[in-house]
């Protein structure tokens, strides 16, 4: 005998939330724990990213994806951190060493509570020189809700 069990499910619509921003110009970032305010906003569905402060404020609890890219050149070197509700979730580091143009990207999938702040800042060490962002490559910050 063959039995088939049918389950009826109801899809729950997820509020659309997504943002993408980048630096409009090279940005000095040699101080420790300096919040990186990516000032050029291309996408801000849900209006939860605030370019003046560099902070995403979660409009609802959910599972989110965040990604950021830092571009450097020459003898600059930087550590940057993704913070969710003042907790470091991920860290990236780049030292292009002597006139090499390079970039590094960090990504995290995180459960974020409604009202939590999410931001990128310089790390507690290893920060020197400008973060580059121009037509040769953008330093950027993006995020979106999965569910």
PDB file of C-alpha atoms in Angstrom:
ATOM      1  CA  UNK A   1       0.000   0.000   0.000  1.00  0.00           C
ATOM      2  CA  UNK A   2       1.115   3.548  -0.757  1.00  0.00           C
ATOM      3  CA  UNK A   3      -0.033   6.498   1.349  1.00  0.00           C
ATOM      4  CA  UNK A   4       0.449  10.116   0.510  1.00  0.00           C
ATOM      5  CA  UNK A   5       0.356  12.769   3.180  1.00  0.00           C
ATOM      6  CA  UNK A   6      -0.508  16.246   2.019  1.00  0.00           C
ATOM      7  CA  UNK A   7       0.388  19.182   4.175  1.00  0.00           C
ATOM      8  CA  UNK A   8      -1.226  22.509   3.583  1.00  0.00           C
ATOM      9  CA  UNK A   9       1.050  25.435   4.231  1.00  0.00           C
ATOM     10  CA  UNK A  10       0.369  29.111   4.187  1.00  0.00           C
ATOM     11  CA  UNK A  11       3.135  31.362   2.968  1.00  0.00           C
ATOM     12  CA  UNK A  12       3.866  34.242   5.262  1.00  0.00           C
ATOM     13  CA  UNK A  13       4.992  37.283   3.290  1.00  0.00           C
ATOM     14  CA  UNK A  14       8.283  38.789   4.435  1.00  0.00           C
ATOM     15  CA  UNK A  15       8.516  42.560   4.573  1.00  0.00           C
ATOM     16  CA  UNK A  16      11.011  43.666   1.955  1.00  0.00           C
ATOM     17  CA  UNK A  17      14.134  45.105   3.524  1.00  0.00           C
ATOM     18  CA  UNK A  18      17.393  45.686   1.629  1.00  0.00           C
ATOM     19  CA  UNK A  19      20.104  48.316   1.303  1.00  0.00           C
ATOM     20  CA  UNK A  20      23.285  48.961  -0.655  1.00  0.00           C
ATOM     21  CA  UNK A  21      25.599  51.911  -0.067  1.00  0.00           C
ATOM     22  CA  UNK A  22      29.181  52.905  -0.805  1.00  0.00           C
ATOM     23  CA  UNK A  23      31.713  55.646  -0.060  1.00  0.00           C
ATOM     24  CA  UNK A  24      31.469  58.560  -2.502  1.00  0.00           C
ATOM     25  CA  UNK A  25      35.199  59.275  -2.088  1.00  0.00           C
ATOM     26  CA  UNK A  26      38.315  58.018  -0.349  1.00  0.00           C
ATOM     27  CA  UNK A  27      37.779  57.989   3.410  1.00  0.00           C
ATOM     28  CA  UNK A  28      40.411  58.463   6.111  1.00  0.00           C
ATOM     29  CA  UNK A  29      39.928  55.771   8.742  1.00  0.00           C
ATOM     30  CA  UNK A  30      42.999  55.555  10.936  1.00  0.00           C
ATOM     31  CA  UNK A  31      41.268  55.893  14.300  1.00  0.00           C
ATOM     32  CA  UNK A  32      40.154  52.902  16.344  1.00  0.00           C
ATOM     33  CA  UNK A  33      36.462  51.957  16.435  1.00  0.00           C
ATOM     34  CA  UNK A  34      35.511  54.632  13.897  1.00  0.00           C
ATOM     35  CA  UNK A  35      32.026  53.963  12.442  1.00  0.00           C
ATOM     36  CA  UNK A  36      32.206  53.830   8.642  1.00  0.00           C
ATOM     37  CA  UNK A  37      29.287  55.848   7.246  1.00  0.00           C
ATOM     38  CA  UNK A  38      28.855  54.725   3.634  1.00  0.00           C
ATOM     39  CA  UNK A  39      27.291  57.914   2.288  1.00  0.00           C
ATOM     40  CA  UNK A  40      26.053  57.074  -1.225  1.00  0.00           C
ATOM     41  CA  UNK A  41      22.846  55.063  -1.009  1.00  0.00           C
ATOM     42  CA  UNK A  42      21.767  53.167  -4.118  1.00  0.00           C
ATOM     43  CA  UNK A  43      19.115  50.937  -2.535  1.00  0.00           C
ATOM     44  CA  UNK A  44      17.246  51.481   0.736  1.00  0.00           C
ATOM     45  CA  UNK A  45      14.054  49.421   0.615  1.00  0.00           C
ATOM     46  CA  UNK A  46      12.386  49.858   4.002  1.00  0.00           C
ATOM     47  CA  UNK A  47      14.455  53.006   4.796  1.00  0.00           C
ATOM     48  CA  UNK A  48      16.353  51.198   7.560  1.00  0.00           C
ATOM     49  CA  UNK A  49      19.883  52.255   6.523  1.00  0.00           C
ATOM     50  CA  UNK A  50      20.939  55.706   7.780  1.00  0.00           C
ATOM     51  CA  UNK A  51      23.880  57.044   5.725  1.00  0.00           C
ATOM     52  CA  UNK A  52      24.709  59.960   8.050  1.00  0.00           C
ATOM     53  CA  UNK A  53      25.431  57.588  10.935  1.00  0.00           C
ATOM     54  CA  UNK A  54      26.393  54.516   8.874  1.00  0.00           C
ATOM     55  CA  UNK A  55      23.870  52.452  10.824  1.00  0.00           C
ATOM     56  CA  UNK A  56      21.207  49.978   9.768  1.00  0.00           C
ATOM     57  CA  UNK A  57      18.382  49.757  12.330  1.00  0.00           C
ATOM     58  CA  UNK A  58      16.406  46.536  11.947  1.00  0.00           C
ATOM     59  CA  UNK A  59      12.714  47.333  11.404  1.00  0.00           C
ATOM     60  CA  UNK A  60      11.753  43.773  12.334  1.00  0.00           C
ATOM     61  CA  UNK A  61      13.280  40.663  13.850  1.00  0.00           C
ATOM     62  CA  UNK A  62      14.585  38.245  11.248  1.00  0.00           C
ATOM     63  CA  UNK A  63      17.481  36.455   9.614  1.00  0.00           C
ATOM     64  CA  UNK A  64      19.626  38.949   7.678  1.00  0.00           C
ATOM     65  CA  UNK A  65      22.633  38.832   5.360  1.00  0.00           C
ATOM     66  CA  UNK A  66      25.247  41.605   5.613  1.00  0.00           C
ATOM     67  CA  UNK A  67      28.267  42.076   3.388  1.00  0.00           C
ATOM     68  CA  UNK A  68      30.919  44.760   3.143  1.00  0.00           C
ATOM     69  CA  UNK A  69      33.948  45.408   0.968  1.00  0.00           C
ATOM     70  CA  UNK A  70      36.983  47.506   1.861  1.00  0.00           C
ATOM     71  CA  UNK A  71      39.412  48.613  -0.885  1.00  0.00           C
ATOM     72  CA  UNK A  72      42.963  49.730  -0.056  1.00  0.00           C
ATOM     73  CA  UNK A  73      46.079  50.759  -1.923  1.00  0.00           C
ATOM     74  CA  UNK A  74      49.779  51.042  -1.102  1.00  0.00           C
ATOM     75  CA  UNK A  75      50.897  51.009   2.514  1.00  0.00           C
ATOM     76  CA  UNK A  76      47.404  51.396   3.978  1.00  0.00           C
ATOM     77  CA  UNK A  77      46.092  48.554   6.124  1.00  0.00           C
ATOM     78  CA  UNK A  78      42.795  48.107   7.920  1.00  0.00           C
ATOM     79  CA  UNK A  79      40.799  45.835  10.150  1.00  0.00           C
ATOM     80  CA  UNK A  80      37.051  46.345   9.954  1.00  0.00           C
ATOM     81  CA  UNK A  81      34.288  44.790  12.009  1.00  0.00           C
ATOM     82  CA  UNK A  82      30.596  44.079  11.554  1.00  0.00           C
ATOM     83  CA  UNK A  83      28.700  44.838  14.761  1.00  0.00           C
ATOM     84  CA  UNK A  84      25.157  43.741  15.597  1.00  0.00           C
ATOM     85  CA  UNK A  85      23.715  45.242  18.774  1.00  0.00           C
ATOM     86  CA  UNK A  86      27.240  46.303  19.821  1.00  0.00           C
ATOM     87  CA  UNK A  87      28.641  42.751  19.424  1.00  0.00           C
ATOM     88  CA  UNK A  88      31.377  41.968  16.889  1.00  0.00           C
ATOM     89  CA  UNK A  89      29.978  39.335  14.505  1.00  0.00           C
ATOM     90  CA  UNK A  90      32.699  39.243  11.838  1.00  0.00           C
ATOM     91  CA  UNK A  91      36.098  40.839  11.165  1.00  0.00           C
ATOM     92  CA  UNK A  92      38.168  41.295   8.008  1.00  0.00           C
ATOM     93  CA  UNK A  93      41.738  42.544   7.509  1.00  0.00           C
ATOM     94  CA  UNK A  94      43.725  43.704   4.478  1.00  0.00           C
ATOM     95  CA  UNK A  95      47.303  44.928   4.044  1.00  0.00           C
ATOM     96  CA  UNK A  96      48.071  45.308   0.328  1.00  0.00           C
ATOM     97  CA  UNK A  97      51.772  45.942   1.128  1.00  0.00           C
ATOM     98  CA  UNK A  98      53.637  48.305  -1.166  1.00  0.00           C
ATOM     99  CA  UNK A  99      51.512  49.798  -3.889  1.00  0.00           C
ATOM    100  CA  UNK A 100      49.165  46.921  -4.627  1.00  0.00           C
ATOM    101  CA  UNK A 101      45.486  47.785  -5.113  1.00  0.00           C
ATOM    102  CA  UNK A 102      43.286  45.224  -3.364  1.00  0.00           C
ATOM    103  CA  UNK A 103      39.992  44.627  -1.647  1.00  0.00           C
ATOM    104  CA  UNK A 104      38.570  42.265   0.950  1.00  0.00           C
ATOM    105  CA  UNK A 105      34.947  41.315   1.610  1.00  0.00           C
ATOM    106  CA  UNK A 106      33.223  40.040   4.729  1.00  0.00           C
ATOM    107  CA  UNK A 107      29.808  38.387   4.902  1.00  0.00           C
ATOM    108  CA  UNK A 108      27.627  37.212   7.771  1.00  0.00           C
ATOM    109  CA  UNK A 109      24.175  35.651   8.171  1.00  0.00           C
ATOM    110  CA  UNK A 110      22.786  36.842  11.486  1.00  0.00           C
ATOM    111  CA  UNK A 111      19.568  36.745  13.511  1.00  0.00           C
ATOM    112  CA  UNK A 112      18.847  40.406  14.260  1.00  0.00           C
ATOM    113  CA  UNK A 113      16.175  41.656  16.651  1.00  0.00           C
ATOM    114  CA  UNK A 114      13.876  44.548  15.862  1.00  0.00           C
ATOM    115  CA  UNK A 115      15.581  47.823  16.791  1.00  0.00           C
ATOM    116  CA  UNK A 116      19.130  46.390  16.812  1.00  0.00           C
ATOM    117  CA  UNK A 117      21.849  48.555  15.247  1.00  0.00           C
ATOM    118  CA  UNK A 118      24.079  47.006  12.594  1.00  0.00           C
ATOM    119  CA  UNK A 119      27.204  48.842  11.439  1.00  0.00           C
ATOM    120  CA  UNK A 120      30.748  48.573  10.141  1.00  0.00           C
ATOM    121  CA  UNK A 121      33.604  50.148  12.100  1.00  0.00           C
ATOM    122  CA  UNK A 122      37.381  50.106  12.091  1.00  0.00           C
ATOM    123  CA  UNK A 123      38.911  47.505  14.368  1.00  0.00           C
ATOM    124  CA  UNK A 124      40.750  47.902  17.653  1.00  0.00           C
ATOM    125  CA  UNK A 125      44.155  47.667  15.907  1.00  0.00           C
ATOM    126  CA  UNK A 126      45.802  47.727  12.486  1.00  0.00           C
ATOM    127  CA  UNK A 127      44.247  50.838  10.939  1.00  0.00           C
ATOM    128  CA  UNK A 128      46.358  53.107   8.757  1.00  0.00           C
ATOM    129  CA  UNK A 129      45.622  55.348   5.785  1.00  0.00           C
ATOM    130  CA  UNK A 130      42.611  55.901   3.574  1.00  0.00           C
ATOM    131  CA  UNK A 131      39.934  53.457   2.502  1.00  0.00           C
ATOM    132  CA  UNK A 132      39.640  53.825  -1.279  1.00  0.00           C
ATOM    133  CA  UNK A 133      36.395  54.221  -3.207  1.00  0.00           C
ATOM    134  CA  UNK A 134      36.298  55.493  -6.772  1.00  0.00           C
ATOM    135  CA  UNK A 135      35.592  54.369 -10.333  1.00  0.00           C
ATOM    136  CA  UNK A 136      38.302  51.685 -10.006  1.00  0.00           C
ATOM    137  CA  UNK A 137      36.408  49.997  -7.166  1.00  0.00           C
ATOM    138  CA  UNK A 138      33.956  50.890  -4.406  1.00  0.00           C
ATOM    139  CA  UNK A 139      34.140  50.266  -0.689  1.00  0.00           C
ATOM    140  CA  UNK A 140      30.581  49.291   0.185  1.00  0.00           C
ATOM    141  CA  UNK A 141      28.090  47.973   2.758  1.00  0.00           C
ATOM    142  CA  UNK A 142      24.897  46.038   1.979  1.00  0.00           C
ATOM    143  CA  UNK A 143      22.275  43.959   3.739  1.00  0.00           C
ATOM    144  CA  UNK A 144      18.910  42.267   3.235  1.00  0.00           C
ATOM    145  CA  UNK A 145      16.403  40.157   5.092  1.00  0.00           C
ATOM    146  CA  UNK A 146      16.143  36.448   4.303  1.00  0.00           C
ATOM    147  CA  UNK A 147      13.224  35.522   6.535  1.00  0.00           C
TER     148      UNK A 147
END
